[in-house]
Structure formats: structure tokens, C-alpha cells
């Protein structure tokens, strides 16, 4: 009997040894109690969390998730400090496992919800750079959510939570796709989103409201502008791109609005310029140049008539005078009739030249082939280039010869680029190339402008994105490597992240700049037909063909007296040739075809009074025939 009792006591002792931690002391007992206390807190949170899941509200689950999982991690840590593997296993089974099941049921749904918030924040800032990768990651979370439910045999979440996540996903996809469309440089809405909105409202606006809009910034419609020619130009450009007649209607309405509200002494001026009491050459030329481009995009005759009238008035009221051998226009005329200084200002003088060059080459203009218009162009450009230094720089003004115009140097060079190709003037081409090399080599991204520290090479700050990107055209002319130019564009974008650069529209009308050069995402060919400019004299002729990419060009010379084709020349490159012509009347037919499928034809009559060796010069201007290549 005693032996049996002893055996029972031994067994009880052994069982006791296995049921409680070894070496039980006060510290171990406290760790166990703390773990149980933390575990009970976790059990309450599990109940709350599961109850939140039943509410079908993923947002509430998301808000509670961090508190819940934090308590889970703390409980695991507390249990890990308890001695005894069996005791820890029992505690984990009682407290941790139910919590992990609840967490695993929802972890990928919460991750989806949170990651969609991250995507939403990016899209709200029009940031789509990582969007494709983000959506791929989101898709993986969706796939993982389904897989873990199967692998763990977890109870599915309520249908409404799944539907809400699917709905939010679809909304993000739609927002992203809309942003892609709106930020697509091949989409007109990318260029001027505010103007596409304005189109939808225009017909419902009162005359007074339309009058006020004319005065607004032409890109954003926020704040007043000094130059009121840009807005109709932008609207006309959108008409050209889209073919939407509403844009054309809007442009046509601008002329009577200008005539009623924005003429002072017959001169087109914004309110700001009216208040100065002066009609300045820069404002006159810039506004009317913009209106002429609006005419080129729309073909509205009233627009060209208005520009012709303003140009005629300028010539009649603002007398030219001589400065260092060039007959140029002064700064302007006051309301009282005072004539401004004759000082040469490259940006302003070349604005004048560009406007009258446009009119000289426009067959419907009263200035077409006008000797006066040509004389204005040659003198204004000649005056500007007389100030150009050996390093290619242009001064801010004639009276500030030490101040290099890093702000407007590119802007002046842009207009010079257009003039050089239209007139085929190699000296002007070289000047444009020199400007590009000067700006690229002497003003780096670390020091893009002359500053106060550069004095005396300093006068005023005009720091803006445009004054960076206006150099891009000159870089193109000079043959700066494309990857370097794109680095410059990226630099401008990062320097001014809140400003759109509007690269496409600024130089679109110049045509020989491929759109992809300005933005690698642009793939639509320039929609303008090629331009053909020509001039013929009894012993020589000159032809310039301008397009984004010329695929075919030809010249045919026909003796009209005998109705005989004398010469047919296929043009594949710049050409200088001599053709023997007898006395007679000749018709010179020109044709150019661009990669966009557009074709331009032209013809001129040439009278030869005696047999001669007729010299013909043909110049091509497109992506394969750039200025720097012609000057080698």
C-alpha cells in the first residue's frame, strides 16, 4: 500500500514538472501573467476587428488595422519571453493564432486599399511616371489576396468590401487613362486644357464676359496679360489640330471684340499697354505676329485684313530712321505723338522683321512681295546682327553692350531661325548657330543666366521656364547632340515643375523642327503642308522648301513659247546648278511632299530677255537638313 502511494506521488510530481515552467520564480510568473494580460487585450481587439469586417466598411478596417497588428506583435513578443515551449505554444494557440487568421484574411485587402491611396495621391498631382508599375504591383496584391484565401482556407471577406475595392480600382484606372489622354502631347487637350474647357462654355458667355477673357493669360486664363494676340493664336492652333469649327468661330469673334474694346487711337493694345500711353514696337509686332499665325491656321480673311491694317497704320505713324547704317523703327510712338528712341533692341527689332516677313510672303496680304516689307526685314535683321559678338552672344540692348542677353537670346534666335530658312540667308543661319553654341557652351545648368555676380554682364533678372526652353531651337540649329538637349529640357521641367513648357505649339509653325525632337512622346507628324519660298530673276533663282521631313521634291522648267519641258530636277539634297536658257518666257513649277502626306505646289513665271546660263539654288530645311550641316 505504501509502495503504491509512493508511485502515485512520483507520477503527480512528474506531471507537475511538465505542466509548469521549470525553475519557477517570481520573475517567470510575472512574464507569464504579463503575456496572458496582453493576450486578453488582443482577444478583445480580435473581436472588435472581426466585428468591423462585418460592417462591410474597408475604410474602418483600414483605420483599425495598425492598432490591431501592433497589439499582435506585442503579444507575440510577450509570449516569447515566457519560459517553457509547451506553455508558449498553448498561449500562441489561444491568443496569437486567431489574431493571425483575422490579419491574414484582410492583409492584402488593406494593402490594396492603402496602395490605391498612394496611387491616388500621385494621380492628383498629375504624376503618371510610375503608374504602370504601380498598377502591376496592385494587380499582384489582388492575385495574392485570392491565393492566400485558398491556401489558408480563410473565410472570404464580405462581398461589399470586395466590390468597394474593385470600384476604387476602376476609378483609379479611369483617372489614370484620362490623365494619359490629357498629358499626351499628341492630344490637343494636353496643350491648352483651359482652352478646351473654354470652348464648351463660349457660346453661353455674354459679350462682356468674352471681352474680359481676351485680357486673361492665354495659357491659363488666370491673371491679366500684356499681349492679347496669343489667345486667338492658341485657339486657331487647336482648330488646326482638331478641325473643330467651334475654335475657328471663336477666333473670328475676336476681331469685332478687338475693334470694340481694345483699340486706342485705332491701335490694338491690351489695357496695360493702353495705360502706358505708348504704342511700342514689341507689343505691336508680337500681337500682330500672333494674329497672323492665327490666320495661317484658320484662313479667316478678316484676321489677315486686321493685321494688314495695323501694319499699315504702324508704317504711317511711326517713322523709321537710321542707326549705324540701318533704317529701323524706333521703340514706338506716344499717344501725344512723341517718337521713342531709335536704340536697337534685338528681341524687339527682330519681332518687327518677323511680322513683315510673314506679310511679305503671304499672297493674300497687301504687303505680298512688297519692296517696302522686304526692306524692313533686311534692315531690322541687319541692325540686330550688327550687335552680335564673336562668341555668338547678343547684347540686351545696343546701349548695354556688355550685358549678354541670356534671357531673350534664345527667343531672338528663334525668330532668326525662321527668318533664315524662309529667306535662305546663310549669314543669318550662321548667326543662329552661333547663338546656340554660345548659350550651350557658356551658360550651363549650374549657371544658366548672367546674375548680379557677373556684373558688368548683368542688368535685370527674367528667370522663367521659357527663358530656358527658348534655347532649345538654337541648340537644334547648332547641332548640339539630341540627348544633351533633352537633358536641358528635363532640367527646365524640374526647375519649374509647376509650368507647362508648351514645346509643341511654340515652334510648330517653323515646321523644320521635328516634333519628336521637342518631346520624345510626340509621334504625330506635323500637319501643316510643306512651305515653298522662291524668288527668280533673269539669270538666277532661289527655292527654299521647308517641312518636318521632306520625302520628295522636284522642279520643272517649261518653255511656254514652245510648251516644252526644258528641265526636270528631282531634289534630294541642297542643290546648286546651272541651266542654259534661251530668250523666252518660262514657267517654273515646284512641288514638295512631306512625310505627313501633305503636298505643296507653286509656280512662277520667268522672262529671259537673252540667252543665259541660269543659276538655280535649292535649299531644303527639315530634320535631315539642319543649319549646322549646311555651314560645314
Coordinates of C-alpha atoms in Angstrom, one line a residue:
X1 CA 0.0 0.0 0.0
X2 CA 2.8 2.4 0.9
X3 CA 4.7 1.4 -2.2
X4 CA 1.6 2.2 -4.3
X5 CA 1.2 5.6 -2.7
X6 CA 4.8 6.5 -3.3
X7 CA 4.4 5.6 -7.0
X8 CA 1.3 7.9 -7.3
X9 CA 3.2 10.8 -5.7
X10 CA 6.1 10.3 -8.2
X11 CA 3.7 10.4 -11.1
X12 CA 2.0 13.5 -9.8
X13 CA 5.4 15.2 -9.4
X14 CA 6.4 14.3 -13.0
X15 CA 3.1 15.6 -14.4
X16 CA 3.6 18.8 -12.4
X17 CA 7.1 19.2 -13.8
X18 CA 5.7 19.0 -17.4
X19 CA 2.7 21.3 -16.8
X20 CA 4.6 24.3 -15.3
X21 CA 7.7 26.1 -16.4
X22 CA 11.0 24.8 -14.9
X23 CA 12.7 26.8 -12.2
X24 CA 9.5 28.8 -11.5
X25 CA 10.3 32.0 -9.7
X26 CA 8.7 35.5 -9.2
X27 CA 10.2 36.8 -12.5
X28 CA 8.9 33.9 -14.6
X29 CA 5.5 34.1 -13.0
X30 CA 5.3 37.8 -13.9
X31 CA 6.3 37.1 -17.5
X32 CA 3.5 34.6 -17.8
X33 CA 0.9 36.9 -16.3
X34 CA 2.0 39.8 -18.5
X35 CA 1.7 37.6 -21.6
X36 CA -1.8 36.5 -20.5
X37 CA -2.8 40.1 -19.8
X38 CA -1.6 41.2 -23.2
X39 CA -3.2 38.2 -24.8
X40 CA -6.6 39.0 -23.3
X41 CA -6.3 42.6 -24.6
X42 CA -5.6 41.1 -28.0
X43 CA -8.6 38.8 -27.8
X44 CA -10.8 41.9 -27.3
X45 CA -9.2 43.6 -30.3
X46 CA -9.8 40.4 -32.4
X47 CA -13.5 40.6 -31.5
X48 CA -13.6 44.3 -32.5
X49 CA -11.7 43.7 -35.7
X50 CA -14.0 40.8 -36.8
X51 CA -17.0 43.0 -35.9
X52 CA -15.6 45.8 -38.1
X53 CA -15.2 43.3 -41.0
X54 CA -18.9 42.5 -40.7
X55 CA -19.7 46.2 -41.1
X56 CA -18.6 45.9 -44.8
X57 CA -16.5 49.1 -44.4
X58 CA -12.9 48.7 -45.7
X59 CA -12.1 52.2 -44.5
X60 CA -12.9 51.3 -40.9
X61 CA -11.0 48.0 -41.2
X62 CA -8.0 50.0 -42.5
X63 CA -8.1 52.5 -39.7
X64 CA -8.2 49.8 -37.0
X65 CA -5.6 47.6 -38.8
X66 CA -2.5 49.2 -37.4
X67 CA -3.7 49.2 -33.8
X68 CA -4.7 45.5 -34.1
X69 CA -1.5 44.3 -35.8
X70 CA 0.6 46.3 -33.3
X71 CA -1.1 44.6 -30.4
X72 CA -0.5 41.2 -32.2
X73 CA 3.2 41.9 -32.5
X74 CA 3.5 43.0 -28.8
X75 CA 1.6 39.8 -27.7
X76 CA 4.0 37.6 -29.7
X77 CA 6.9 39.3 -28.0
X78 CA 5.5 38.9 -24.5
X79 CA 4.7 35.2 -25.1
X80 CA 8.2 34.7 -26.5
X81 CA 9.6 35.7 -23.1
X82 CA 7.7 33.1 -21.2
X83 CA 9.7 30.0 -20.3
X84 CA 8.6 26.6 -21.4
X85 CA 8.0 25.6 -25.0
X86 CA 4.6 23.9 -24.3
X87 CA 3.3 26.9 -22.3
X88 CA 4.3 29.3 -25.2
X89 CA 2.7 27.0 -27.7
X90 CA -0.5 27.0 -25.7
X91 CA -0.5 30.8 -25.3
X92 CA 0.2 31.3 -29.0
X93 CA -2.6 28.9 -29.9
X94 CA -5.1 30.7 -27.6
X95 CA -4.2 34.3 -28.5
X96 CA -1.9 34.7 -31.5
X97 CA -3.3 32.2 -33.9
X98 CA -6.9 33.7 -34.0
X99 CA -5.4 37.1 -34.5
X100 CA -3.2 36.0 -37.3
X101 CA -6.2 34.4 -39.0
X102 CA -8.0 37.7 -38.8
X103 CA -5.0 39.5 -40.1
X104 CA -4.3 37.1 -43.0
X105 CA -8.0 37.4 -44.1
X106 CA -7.6 41.1 -44.6
X107 CA -3.8 41.9 -45.0
X108 CA -3.9 42.1 -48.8
X109 CA -7.2 44.0 -48.9
X110 CA -5.8 46.6 -46.5
X111 CA -2.6 46.7 -48.6
X112 CA -4.7 47.2 -51.8
X113 CA -6.6 50.0 -50.1
X114 CA -3.5 51.8 -48.9
X115 CA -1.6 51.4 -52.1
X116 CA -4.6 52.8 -54.0
X117 CA -4.4 55.8 -51.8
X118 CA -0.7 56.2 -52.8
X119 CA -1.6 55.9 -56.5
X120 CA -4.5 58.4 -55.9
X121 CA -2.1 60.9 -54.4
X122 CA 0.2 60.7 -57.4
X123 CA -2.6 61.0 -59.9
X124 CA -4.0 64.0 -58.1
X125 CA -0.6 65.7 -58.8
X126 CA -0.8 64.5 -62.5
X127 CA 2.2 62.2 -61.8
X128 CA 2.0 59.2 -64.0
X129 CA 5.7 58.4 -64.3
X130 CA 5.4 55.2 -62.1
X131 CA 1.7 54.5 -62.8
X132 CA 2.2 51.4 -64.9
X133 CA 4.5 49.8 -62.4
X134 CA 2.1 50.8 -59.6
X135 CA -0.9 49.1 -61.3
X136 CA 1.2 46.0 -61.9
X137 CA 2.0 45.9 -58.2
X138 CA -1.6 46.5 -57.3
X139 CA -2.6 43.6 -59.6
X140 CA -0.2 41.3 -57.8
X141 CA -1.8 42.3 -54.4
X142 CA -5.2 41.3 -55.9
X143 CA -3.9 38.0 -57.1
X144 CA -2.1 37.3 -53.8
X145 CA -5.3 38.1 -51.9
X146 CA -7.2 35.4 -53.7
X147 CA -4.4 32.9 -53.5
X148 CA -3.9 33.3 -49.7
X149 CA -7.6 32.7 -49.1
X150 CA -7.4 29.4 -50.9
X151 CA -4.1 28.3 -49.3
X152 CA -5.2 29.2 -45.8
X153 CA -8.8 28.1 -46.2
X154 CA -9.8 31.5 -44.8
X155 CA -13.3 32.7 -44.8
X156 CA -13.9 35.3 -47.6
X157 CA -14.5 38.9 -46.7
X158 CA -17.9 40.3 -47.2
X159 CA -18.9 40.9 -50.8
X160 CA -19.3 44.6 -50.3
X161 CA -15.7 45.1 -49.3
X162 CA -14.6 43.3 -52.4
X163 CA -16.9 45.4 -54.5
X164 CA -15.7 48.7 -52.9
X165 CA -12.1 47.8 -53.7
X166 CA -13.0 46.8 -57.3
X167 CA -14.8 50.1 -57.7
X168 CA -11.9 52.1 -56.3
X169 CA -9.5 50.3 -58.6
X170 CA -11.7 51.0 -61.6
X171 CA -11.9 54.7 -60.7
X172 CA -8.1 54.9 -60.4
X173 CA -7.8 53.2 -63.8
X174 CA -10.2 55.7 -65.4
X175 CA -8.4 58.6 -63.7
X176 CA -5.1 57.3 -65.0
X177 CA -6.3 56.8 -68.5
X178 CA -7.8 60.3 -68.6
X179 CA -4.5 61.7 -67.4
X180 CA -2.7 59.8 -70.1
X181 CA -5.0 61.3 -72.6
X182 CA -4.7 64.8 -71.2
X183 CA -1.0 64.6 -70.8
X184 CA -0.4 63.1 -74.2
X185 CA 1.4 65.7 -76.3
X186 CA -0.3 64.3 -79.4
X187 CA -3.6 65.3 -77.8
X188 CA -4.6 69.0 -78.2
X189 CA -6.1 68.9 -74.7
X190 CA -2.5 68.5 -73.3
X191 CA -1.5 71.8 -74.8
X192 CA -4.3 74.0 -73.6
X193 CA -6.7 72.2 -71.2
X194 CA -8.2 75.5 -70.1
X195 CA -9.0 76.5 -73.7
X196 CA -10.7 73.2 -74.4
X197 CA -12.9 73.9 -71.4
X198 CA -13.5 77.4 -72.6
X199 CA -14.7 76.1 -76.0
X200 CA -17.6 74.3 -74.2
X201 CA -18.6 77.5 -72.4
X202 CA -18.0 80.1 -75.1
X203 CA -21.4 80.2 -76.8
X204 CA -23.1 80.7 -73.4
X205 CA -20.9 83.7 -72.4
X206 CA -22.1 87.3 -72.7
X207 CA -20.2 89.8 -74.8
X208 CA -18.8 91.4 -71.6
X209 CA -17.5 88.1 -70.4
X210 CA -15.8 87.4 -73.7
X211 CA -14.2 90.8 -73.6
X212 CA -12.8 90.0 -70.1
X213 CA -11.4 86.7 -71.3
X214 CA -9.4 88.4 -74.0
X215 CA -7.5 90.1 -71.3
X216 CA -6.6 86.9 -69.5
X217 CA -3.4 84.9 -69.7
X218 CA -3.6 82.9 -73.0
X219 CA -2.4 79.6 -71.4
X220 CA -4.2 79.5 -68.1
X221 CA -7.0 82.1 -68.4
X222 CA -5.8 83.3 -65.0
X223 CA -4.4 86.8 -64.4
X224 CA -4.1 89.6 -67.0
X225 CA -1.8 89.6 -70.0
X226 CA 0.1 92.3 -71.8
X227 CA -0.2 90.6 -75.1
X228 CA -3.7 89.9 -76.4
X229 CA -2.7 88.2 -79.6
X230 CA -1.7 84.9 -78.1
X231 CA -5.2 83.7 -77.1
X232 CA -6.7 83.8 -80.7
X233 CA -3.4 82.2 -81.9
X234 CA -3.8 79.3 -79.5
X235 CA -7.4 78.8 -80.3
X236 CA -6.6 78.8 -84.0
X237 CA -3.8 76.3 -83.4
X238 CA -6.4 74.0 -81.7
X239 CA -8.7 74.4 -84.7
X240 CA -5.8 73.4 -87.0
X241 CA -5.1 70.3 -84.9
X242 CA -8.7 69.1 -84.3
X243 CA -10.7 70.5 -87.2
X244 CA -13.3 71.6 -84.6
X245 CA -15.2 74.5 -86.2
X246 CA -16.0 76.0 -82.7
X247 CA -12.4 77.1 -82.3
X248 CA -12.5 78.8 -85.7
X249 CA -15.8 80.6 -84.8
X250 CA -14.1 81.8 -81.5
X251 CA -11.2 83.2 -83.4
X252 CA -13.4 85.0 -85.9
X253 CA -15.3 86.6 -83.0
X254 CA -12.1 88.2 -81.6
X255 CA -11.8 90.7 -84.4
X256 CA -15.1 92.6 -83.6
X257 CA -14.3 92.4 -79.9
X258 CA -10.8 93.8 -80.5
X259 CA -12.3 96.6 -82.6
X260 CA -14.9 97.5 -80.0
X261 CA -12.9 97.2 -76.8
X262 CA -9.2 97.1 -77.4
X263 CA -8.4 99.8 -80.0
X264 CA -6.9 103.0 -78.7
X265 CA -6.5 105.7 -81.5
X266 CA -7.1 102.7 -83.8
X267 CA -4.1 100.8 -82.4
X268 CA -4.6 97.3 -81.0
X269 CA -3.4 97.3 -77.4
X270 CA -4.1 95.5 -74.1
X271 CA -5.4 97.6 -71.3
X272 CA -1.9 97.5 -69.6
X273 CA -0.3 98.9 -72.7
X274 CA -3.0 101.5 -73.3
X275 CA -2.3 102.8 -69.8
X276 CA 1.3 103.4 -70.6
X277 CA 0.3 106.0 -73.2
X278 CA 2.7 104.4 -75.8
X279 CA 2.3 102.1 -78.8
X280 CA 5.5 100.0 -78.5
X281 CA 7.2 98.1 -81.3
X282 CA 7.4 94.9 -79.3
X283 CA 3.7 94.9 -78.4
X284 CA 2.7 95.9 -81.9
X285 CA 4.8 93.2 -83.6
X286 CA 4.1 90.5 -81.0
X287 CA 0.3 90.8 -81.0
X288 CA 0.1 91.1 -84.8
X289 CA 2.5 88.3 -85.4
X290 CA 0.4 86.1 -83.2
X291 CA -2.7 87.1 -85.1
X292 CA -1.0 86.4 -88.4
X293 CA -0.3 82.8 -87.2
X294 CA -4.0 82.6 -86.2
X295 CA -4.8 83.4 -89.8
X296 CA -2.4 80.8 -91.2
X297 CA -4.1 78.1 -89.0
X298 CA -7.7 79.2 -89.9
X299 CA -7.6 81.1 -93.2
X300 CA -10.0 83.6 -91.8
X301 CA -9.6 86.7 -94.2
X302 CA -10.8 89.2 -91.5
X303 CA -7.9 88.3 -89.4
X304 CA -5.3 89.0 -92.1
X305 CA -7.1 92.2 -93.0
X306 CA -6.9 93.3 -89.4
X307 CA -3.1 92.6 -89.3
X308 CA -2.6 94.4 -92.6
X309 CA -4.5 97.5 -91.3
X310 CA -2.4 97.5 -88.1
X311 CA 0.8 97.2 -90.1
X312 CA -0.2 100.0 -92.4
X313 CA -1.0 102.2 -89.5
X314 CA 2.3 101.5 -87.9
X315 CA 4.3 102.4 -91.0
X316 CA 2.3 105.6 -91.5
X317 CA 2.6 106.8 -87.9
X318 CA 6.0 105.5 -86.7
X319 CA 8.8 106.9 -88.9
X320 CA 12.0 104.9 -89.5
X321 CA 15.4 106.4 -89.0
X322 CA 19.0 105.4 -89.5
X323 CA 21.1 103.8 -86.7
X324 CA 24.6 102.6 -87.5
X325 CA 23.7 102.3 -91.2
X326 CA 20.4 100.6 -90.8
X327 CA 16.9 102.1 -91.4
X328 CA 14.8 100.8 -88.5
X329 CA 11.8 101.6 -86.4
X330 CA 12.1 103.3 -83.0
X331 CA 10.7 102.0 -79.7
X332 CA 7.3 103.4 -80.6
X333 CA 5.1 106.4 -80.5
X334 CA 3.2 108.0 -77.6
X335 CA -0.4 109.0 -77.6
X336 CA 0.8 112.6 -77.9
X337 CA 2.8 111.8 -81.0
X338 CA 6.3 111.7 -79.4
X339 CA 8.6 109.3 -81.1
X340 CA 10.6 106.9 -78.9
X341 CA 14.4 106.2 -79.0
X342 CA 15.9 104.5 -82.1
X343 CA 18.1 102.2 -80.0
X344 CA 18.5 98.7 -81.3
X345 CA 16.9 96.0 -79.1
X346 CA 17.5 92.6 -80.6
X347 CA 14.3 91.0 -79.3
X348 CA 12.1 93.9 -80.4
X349 CA 13.7 94.6 -83.8
X350 CA 13.6 91.0 -84.8
X351 CA 9.9 90.9 -83.8
X352 CA 9.3 93.6 -86.4
X353 CA 11.3 91.7 -89.0
X354 CA 9.3 88.5 -88.4
X355 CA 5.9 90.2 -88.7
X356 CA 6.8 91.9 -92.0
X357 CA 8.5 88.8 -93.3
X358 CA 5.2 86.9 -92.7
X359 CA 3.3 89.6 -94.6
X360 CA 5.8 89.7 -97.5
X361 CA 5.4 86.0 -98.2
X362 CA 1.7 85.9 -97.8
X363 CA -0.1 86.1 -101.2
X364 CA -3.3 87.4 -99.7
X365 CA -1.6 90.2 -97.8
X366 CA -1.4 93.8 -99.2
X367 CA 2.3 93.6 -98.4
X368 CA 2.9 90.5 -100.6
X369 CA 6.2 90.8 -102.4
X370 CA 6.3 94.5 -101.2
X371 CA 9.7 96.1 -101.7
X372 CA 9.0 98.1 -98.5
X373 CA 8.2 95.0 -96.4
X374 CA 11.4 93.4 -97.7
X375 CA 13.5 96.5 -96.9
X376 CA 12.0 96.5 -93.4
X377 CA 13.0 92.8 -92.9
X378 CA 16.6 93.3 -94.2
X379 CA 17.3 96.4 -92.2
X380 CA 15.8 95.2 -88.9
X381 CA 17.7 91.9 -89.0
X382 CA 20.9 93.6 -90.2
X383 CA 20.7 96.0 -87.2
X384 CA 20.3 93.1 -84.8
X385 CA 23.2 91.1 -86.2
X386 CA 25.5 94.1 -86.3
X387 CA 25.5 93.8 -82.4
X388 CA 26.4 90.1 -82.4
X389 CA 29.8 89.4 -80.8
X390 CA 32.4 86.9 -81.9
X391 CA 31.3 84.4 -79.2
X392 CA 27.8 84.4 -80.7
X393 CA 26.1 86.4 -78.0
X394 CA 23.6 89.1 -78.4
X395 CA 23.5 92.1 -76.0
X396 CA 20.4 93.0 -74.1
X397 CA 20.3 96.3 -76.0
X398 CA 22.6 98.5 -78.1
X399 CA 23.2 100.8 -75.1
X400 CA 24.2 97.8 -72.8
X401 CA 26.9 96.1 -75.0
X402 CA 28.5 94.3 -72.0
X403 CA 25.2 92.7 -70.9
X404 CA 24.7 89.4 -72.7
X405 CA 21.0 88.6 -73.2
X406 CA 20.8 85.1 -71.8
X407 CA 17.1 85.6 -71.1
X408 CA 16.0 86.7 -74.6
X409 CA 18.9 85.4 -76.6
X410 CA 17.2 82.2 -77.4
X411 CA 13.9 84.0 -78.1
X412 CA 15.6 86.3 -80.5
X413 CA 17.4 83.3 -82.0
X414 CA 14.1 81.5 -82.5
X415 CA 12.7 84.3 -84.8
X416 CA 16.1 84.5 -86.5
X417 CA 15.8 80.7 -87.2
X418 CA 12.5 81.2 -89.0
X419 CA 13.8 84.2 -91.0
X420 CA 17.0 82.4 -92.0
X421 CA 15.2 79.4 -93.5
X422 CA 12.4 81.4 -95.2
X423 CA 14.9 83.8 -96.8
X424 CA 17.6 81.2 -97.3
X425 CA 20.2 83.6 -95.9
X426 CA 23.3 81.7 -94.9
X427 CA 24.7 84.6 -92.8
X428 CA 21.5 84.5 -90.7
X429 CA 21.9 80.7 -90.4
X430 CA 25.4 81.1 -89.1
X431 CA 24.3 83.7 -86.6
X432 CA 21.6 81.4 -85.3
X433 CA 24.1 78.5 -85.0
X434 CA 26.5 80.9 -83.1
X435 CA 23.7 81.8 -80.7
X436 CA 23.1 78.2 -80.0
X437 CA 26.7 77.4 -79.3
X438 CA 27.1 80.5 -77.1
X439 CA 24.1 79.7 -74.9
X440 CA 25.1 76.0 -74.6
X441 CA 28.8 76.4 -74.0
X442 CA 28.9 79.5 -71.9
X443 CA 25.8 79.1 -69.7
X444 CA 25.5 75.7 -68.1
X445 CA 22.7 74.2 -66.0
X446 CA 24.7 75.3 -62.9
X447 CA 24.8 78.9 -64.2
X448 CA 22.0 79.3 -66.8
X449 CA 21.8 83.1 -66.6
X450 CA 24.1 86.0 -66.1
X451 CA 23.5 87.2 -62.5
X452 CA 24.4 90.2 -60.3
X453 CA 27.7 88.5 -59.6
X454 CA 28.6 88.6 -63.3
X455 CA 28.5 92.4 -63.4
X456 CA 29.0 94.4 -65.6
X457 CA 27.4 91.5 -67.5
X458 CA 24.1 92.0 -65.8
X459 CA 21.1 94.3 -65.9
X460 CA 17.9 92.5 -64.9
X461 CA 16.5 89.1 -63.9
X462 CA 13.9 87.5 -66.1
X463 CA 14.1 84.0 -64.7
X464 CA 11.4 81.7 -66.1
X465 CA 11.0 78.3 -67.8
X466 CA 10.5 79.9 -71.2
X467 CA 13.9 81.6 -71.0
X468 CA 15.4 78.1 -70.6
X469 CA 13.5 76.2 -73.3
X470 CA 13.7 79.1 -75.8
X471 CA 17.3 78.0 -76.3
X472 CA 16.3 74.5 -77.5
X473 CA 15.6 75.7 -81.0
X474 CA 19.1 77.3 -81.2
X475 CA 20.6 74.1 -79.9
X476 CA 18.9 72.2 -82.7
X477 CA 20.2 74.7 -85.3
X478 CA 23.7 74.3 -83.9
X479 CA 23.7 70.5 -83.9
X480 CA 24.0 70.1 -80.1
X481 CA 23.5 66.3 -79.5
X482 CA 19.9 65.4 -79.1
X483 CA 20.4 63.7 -75.7
X484 CA 22.1 66.8 -74.4
X485 CA 19.1 68.9 -75.5
X486 CA 16.7 66.6 -73.8
X487 CA 18.7 66.8 -70.6
X488 CA 18.3 70.6 -70.9
X489 CA 14.5 70.2 -71.3
X490 CA 14.4 67.9 -68.3
X491 CA 16.4 70.5 -66.4
X492 CA 13.8 73.2 -67.3
X493 CA 10.9 70.9 -66.2
X494 CA 12.5 70.2 -62.8
X495 CA 13.5 73.8 -62.3
X496 CA 9.9 74.9 -62.9
X497 CA 7.8 71.9 -62.1
X498 CA 4.5 73.9 -62.0
X499 CA 4.8 75.3 -65.5
X500 CA 3.9 73.5 -68.7
X501 CA 6.6 74.1 -71.3
X502 CA 4.2 74.1 -74.4
X503 CA 7.1 73.0 -76.6
X504 CA 4.9 71.7 -79.4
X505 CA 3.0 74.9 -80.1
X506 CA 5.8 77.4 -79.7
X507 CA 7.7 76.5 -82.8
X508 CA 5.2 74.4 -84.7
X509 CA 4.8 77.0 -87.5
X510 CA 8.5 76.9 -88.2
X511 CA 8.0 73.3 -89.5
X512 CA 11.5 72.1 -89.9
X513 CA 11.8 71.2 -86.2
X514 CA 10.6 67.6 -85.8
X515 CA 8.0 67.4 -83.1
X516 CA 9.7 64.3 -81.6
X517 CA 12.8 66.4 -81.1
X518 CA 10.9 68.6 -78.6
X519 CA 9.2 65.7 -76.9
X520 CA 10.1 62.1 -77.5
X521 CA 6.4 61.0 -76.8
X522 CA 5.2 63.0 -79.8
X523 CA 4.7 60.7 -82.8
X524 CA 2.1 62.5 -84.9
X525 CA 3.7 64.2 -87.9
X526 CA 3.4 67.9 -88.4
X527 CA 0.0 68.5 -90.0
X528 CA 1.0 71.6 -92.0
X529 CA 1.8 71.2 -95.7
X530 CA 5.4 71.9 -96.8
X531 CA 6.2 75.6 -97.5
X532 CA 7.9 76.6 -100.7
X533 CA 9.5 80.1 -100.9
X534 CA 11.1 81.2 -104.1
X535 CA 12.5 84.2 -106.0
X536 CA 13.5 84.4 -109.6
X537 CA 15.5 86.9 -111.7
X538 CA 16.6 86.7 -115.4
X539 CA 19.9 85.0 -114.6
X540 CA 19.3 83.2 -111.2
X541 CA 16.7 81.7 -108.9
X542 CA 16.4 80.5 -105.4
X543 CA 14.0 78.0 -103.8
X544 CA 13.6 77.1 -100.2
X545 CA 11.5 74.1 -99.2
X546 CA 10.5 73.7 -95.5
X547 CA 8.9 70.7 -93.8
X548 CA 9.3 68.5 -90.8
X549 CA 10.5 65.7 -93.2
X550 CA 10.7 66.1 -97.0
X551 CA 10.2 62.8 -98.8
X552 CA 10.0 64.1 -102.4
X553 CA 10.7 67.4 -104.2
X554 CA 11.0 68.5 -107.8
X555 CA 11.5 71.5 -110.1
X556 CA 10.2 71.6 -113.6
X557 CA 11.1 74.3 -116.1
X558 CA 8.8 74.7 -119.0
X559 CA 9.3 76.9 -122.1
X560 CA 5.9 78.4 -122.5
X561 CA 6.6 79.7 -126.0
X562 CA 7.1 76.1 -127.2
X563 CA 5.1 74.4 -124.4
X564 CA 8.2 72.3 -123.9
X565 CA 9.7 70.9 -120.7
X566 CA 13.3 72.1 -120.7
X567 CA 14.4 70.6 -117.4
X568 CA 13.0 68.3 -114.7
X569 CA 15.1 68.0 -111.5
X570 CA 14.4 65.6 -108.6
X571 CA 15.5 67.3 -105.4
X572 CA 17.0 65.0 -102.7
X573 CA 19.5 67.5 -101.2
X574 CA 20.6 71.1 -101.4
X575 CA 21.4 71.9 -105.0
X576 CA 23.4 74.5 -106.9
X577 CA 23.2 74.1 -110.7
X578 CA 23.3 76.0 -113.9
X579 CA 20.8 75.6 -116.8
X580 CA 21.2 77.1 -120.2
X581 CA 18.1 79.1 -121.1
X582 CA 17.3 80.8 -124.4
X583 CA 15.4 84.0 -124.7
X584 CA 11.7 83.4 -123.9
X585 CA 9.1 83.0 -121.2
X586 CA 9.4 80.2 -118.8
X587 CA 7.1 78.6 -116.2
X588 CA 8.9 77.1 -113.2
X589 CA 6.8 74.5 -111.4
X590 CA 7.8 73.4 -107.9
X591 CA 6.4 70.6 -105.8
X592 CA 7.2 69.3 -102.3
X593 CA 5.8 66.3 -100.5
X594 CA 6.2 65.8 -96.7
X595 CA 6.2 62.6 -94.7
X596 CA 2.8 63.6 -93.4
X597 CA 1.4 63.1 -96.9
X598 CA 0.8 66.8 -97.4
X599 CA 1.9 68.3 -100.8
X600 CA 2.6 71.9 -101.7
X601 CA 2.9 73.1 -105.3
X602 CA 3.9 76.5 -106.6
X603 CA 4.8 78.1 -109.9
X604 CA 6.4 81.3 -111.1
X605 CA 6.8 83.0 -114.4
X606 CA 10.3 83.9 -115.6
X607 CA 11.1 86.2 -118.5
X608 CA 14.5 85.7 -120.1
X609 CA 15.5 88.6 -122.4
X610 CA 18.6 87.0 -123.8
X611 CA 20.2 83.5 -123.7
X612 CA 21.9 83.0 -120.3
X613 CA 23.3 80.4 -118.0
X614 CA 20.6 80.4 -115.4
X615 CA 21.9 79.7 -111.9
X616 CA 19.4 77.8 -109.7
X617 CA 19.9 77.3 -105.9
X618 CA 17.6 74.9 -104.0
X619 CA 17.8 74.6 -100.2
X620 CA 15.9 72.0 -98.1
X621 CA 15.1 72.6 -94.5
X622 CA 13.9 69.6 -92.5
X623 CA 15.0 67.1 -89.9
X624 CA 17.7 65.9 -92.3
X625 CA 18.9 69.3 -93.4
X626 CA 19.8 71.4 -90.4
X627 CA 21.6 74.7 -90.3
X628 CA 24.9 73.4 -88.9
X629 CA 25.0 70.8 -91.7
X630 CA 24.7 73.5 -94.3
X631 CA 27.5 75.6 -92.9
X632 CA 30.1 72.8 -92.9

